mmCIF file of C-alpha atoms in Angstrom:
data_model
loop_
_atom_site.group_PDB
_atom_site.id
_atom_site.type_symbol
_atom_site.label_atom_id
_atom_site.label_comp_id
_atom_site.label_asym_id
_atom_site.label_seq_id
_atom_site.Cartn_x
_atom_site.Cartn_y
_atom_site.Cartn_z
ATOM 1 C CA GLU A 429 -86.592 -14.847 100.664
ATOM 2 C CA SER A 430 -84.924 -18.187 99.899
ATOM 3 C CA LEU A 431 -81.544 -16.465 99.623
ATOM 4 C CA THR A 432 -81.937 -15.180 103.170
ATOM 5 C CA TYR A 433 -82.814 -18.701 104.311
ATOM 6 C CA LEU A 434 -79.733 -20.035 102.534
ATOM 7 C CA GLU A 435 -77.551 -17.424 104.216
ATOM 8 C CA GLU A 436 -79.043 -18.333 107.609
ATOM 9 C CA LEU A 437 -78.339 -22.010 106.996
ATOM 10 C CA ARG A 438 -74.739 -21.227 106.042
ATOM 11 C CA GLU A 439 -74.233 -19.298 109.277
ATOM 12 C CA GLU A 440 -75.594 -22.209 111.329
ATOM 13 C CA LEU A 441 -73.315 -24.751 109.691
ATOM 14 C CA PRO A 442 -70.024 -25.722 111.294
ATOM 15 C CA LEU A 443 -67.031 -24.407 109.349
ATOM 16 C CA GLY A 444 -66.136 -27.787 107.818
ATOM 17 C CA LEU A 445 -69.595 -28.118 106.314
ATOM 18 C CA ARG A 446 -69.094 -24.947 104.322
ATOM 19 C CA GLU A 447 -66.274 -26.734 102.515
ATOM 20 C CA LEU A 448 -68.651 -29.618 101.750
ATOM 21 C CA MET A 449 -71.065 -27.213 100.085
ATOM 22 C CA GLU A 450 -68.363 -26.323 97.567
ATOM 23 C CA ILE A 451 -68.775 -29.820 96.148
ATOM 24 C CA GLU A 452 -71.066 -29.789 93.141
ATOM 25 C CA GLY A 453 -74.562 -30.979 94.026
ATOM 26 C CA LEU A 454 -74.125 -30.672 97.784
ATOM 27 C CA GLY A 455 -76.236 -27.941 99.321
ATOM 28 C CA PRO A 456 -76.666 -26.857 102.933
ATOM 29 C CA LYS A 457 -79.532 -29.252 103.691
ATOM 30 C CA THR A 458 -77.625 -32.256 102.357
ATOM 31 C CA ALA A 459 -74.409 -31.258 104.137
ATOM 32 C CA LEU A 460 -76.313 -30.825 107.398
ATOM 33 C CA LYS A 461 -78.071 -34.185 107.007
ATOM 34 C CA LEU A 462 -74.750 -35.947 106.367
ATOM 35 C CA HIS A 463 -73.238 -34.209 109.386
ATOM 36 C CA LYS A 464 -76.123 -35.036 111.731
ATOM 37 C CA ASN A 465 -76.518 -38.659 110.632
ATOM 38 C CA LEU A 466 -72.929 -39.700 109.891
ATOM 39 C CA GLY A 467 -70.825 -37.074 111.676
ATOM 40 C CA ILE A 468 -69.295 -35.899 108.392
ATOM 41 C CA SER A 469 -67.608 -32.505 108.612
ATOM 42 C CA SER A 470 -64.817 -32.684 106.025
ATOM 43 C CA VAL A 471 -64.311 -33.662 102.400
ATOM 44 C CA GLU A 472 -62.079 -36.541 103.536
ATOM 45 C CA GLU A 473 -64.819 -37.924 105.813
ATOM 46 C CA LEU A 474 -67.373 -37.503 103.029
ATOM 47 C CA GLU A 475 -65.181 -39.403 100.585
ATOM 48 C CA ALA A 476 -64.613 -42.237 103.073
ATOM 49 C CA ALA A 477 -68.353 -42.532 103.795
ATOM 50 C CA ALA A 478 -69.177 -42.619 100.071
ATOM 51 C CA ARG A 479 -66.496 -45.223 99.307
ATOM 52 C CA GLU A 480 -67.633 -47.386 102.254
ATOM 53 C CA GLY A 481 -71.276 -47.266 101.128
ATOM 54 C CA ARG A 482 -72.551 -45.580 104.301
ATOM 55 C CA ILE A 483 -74.367 -42.717 102.560
ATOM 56 C CA ARG A 484 -76.736 -44.965 100.594
ATOM 57 C CA ASP A 485 -78.259 -46.183 103.869
ATOM 58 C CA LEU A 486 -79.662 -42.731 104.656
ATOM 59 C CA GLU A 487 -83.246 -41.959 103.697
ATOM 60 C CA GLY A 488 -83.374 -40.089 100.396
ATOM 61 C CA PHE A 489 -79.890 -41.188 99.344
ATOM 62 C CA GLY A 490 -78.726 -44.113 97.242
ATOM 63 C CA GLU A 491 -75.827 -45.663 95.389
ATOM 64 C CA LYS A 492 -76.145 -43.080 92.599
ATOM 65 C CA THR A 493 -75.872 -40.293 95.188
ATOM 66 C CA GLU A 494 -72.598 -41.781 96.413
ATOM 67 C CA GLU A 495 -71.275 -41.929 92.849
ATOM 68 C CA ASN A 496 -72.274 -38.299 92.265
ATOM 69 C CA ILE A 497 -70.604 -37.244 95.517
ATOM 70 C CA LEU A 498 -67.358 -38.996 94.543
ATOM 71 C CA GLN A 499 -67.424 -37.304 91.121
ATOM 72 C CA GLY A 500 -68.084 -33.968 92.831
ATOM 73 C CA ILE A 501 -65.096 -34.521 95.125
ATOM 74 C CA GLU A 502 -62.861 -35.217 92.104
ATOM 75 C CA LEU A 503 -64.016 -31.986 90.445
ATOM 76 C CA TYR A 504 -63.523 -30.073 93.688
ATOM 77 C CA ARG A 505 -59.979 -31.387 94.131
ATOM 78 C CA SER A 506 -58.972 -30.715 90.529
ATOM 79 C CA ALA A 507 -60.299 -27.153 90.856
ATOM 80 C CA GLN A 508 -58.306 -26.743 94.088
ATOM 81 C CA GLU A 509 -55.157 -28.027 92.388
ATOM 82 C CA ARG A 510 -55.597 -25.636 89.455
ATOM 83 C CA PHE A 511 -56.112 -22.746 91.864
ATOM 84 C CA LEU A 512 -53.029 -23.631 93.906
ATOM 85 C CA LEU A 513 -50.929 -24.143 90.778
ATOM 86 C CA GLY A 514 -52.044 -20.783 89.388
ATOM 87 C CA TYR A 515 -51.421 -19.136 92.734
ATOM 88 C CA THR A 516 -47.856 -20.456 93.023
ATOM 89 C CA LEU A 517 -46.962 -19.442 89.469
#
């Protein structure tokens, strides 16, 4: 049942938010909340918001959340780089 709900949420999300959900610890509800409250729809916008301290002002978020998001972005980018490097070789 919850898998169906998750699939429905994914279909409702704008395309850019699907990329956000690839970041470790960021699920559909969090991505949607960030999008609705801060207009975030890309990894670049998410990183800027976290670095500027805008995410911690949202209810249910804090400084630690911003740190976790930034770490998740680093992991996401390093995984992307490894994939692209492997793909080009």
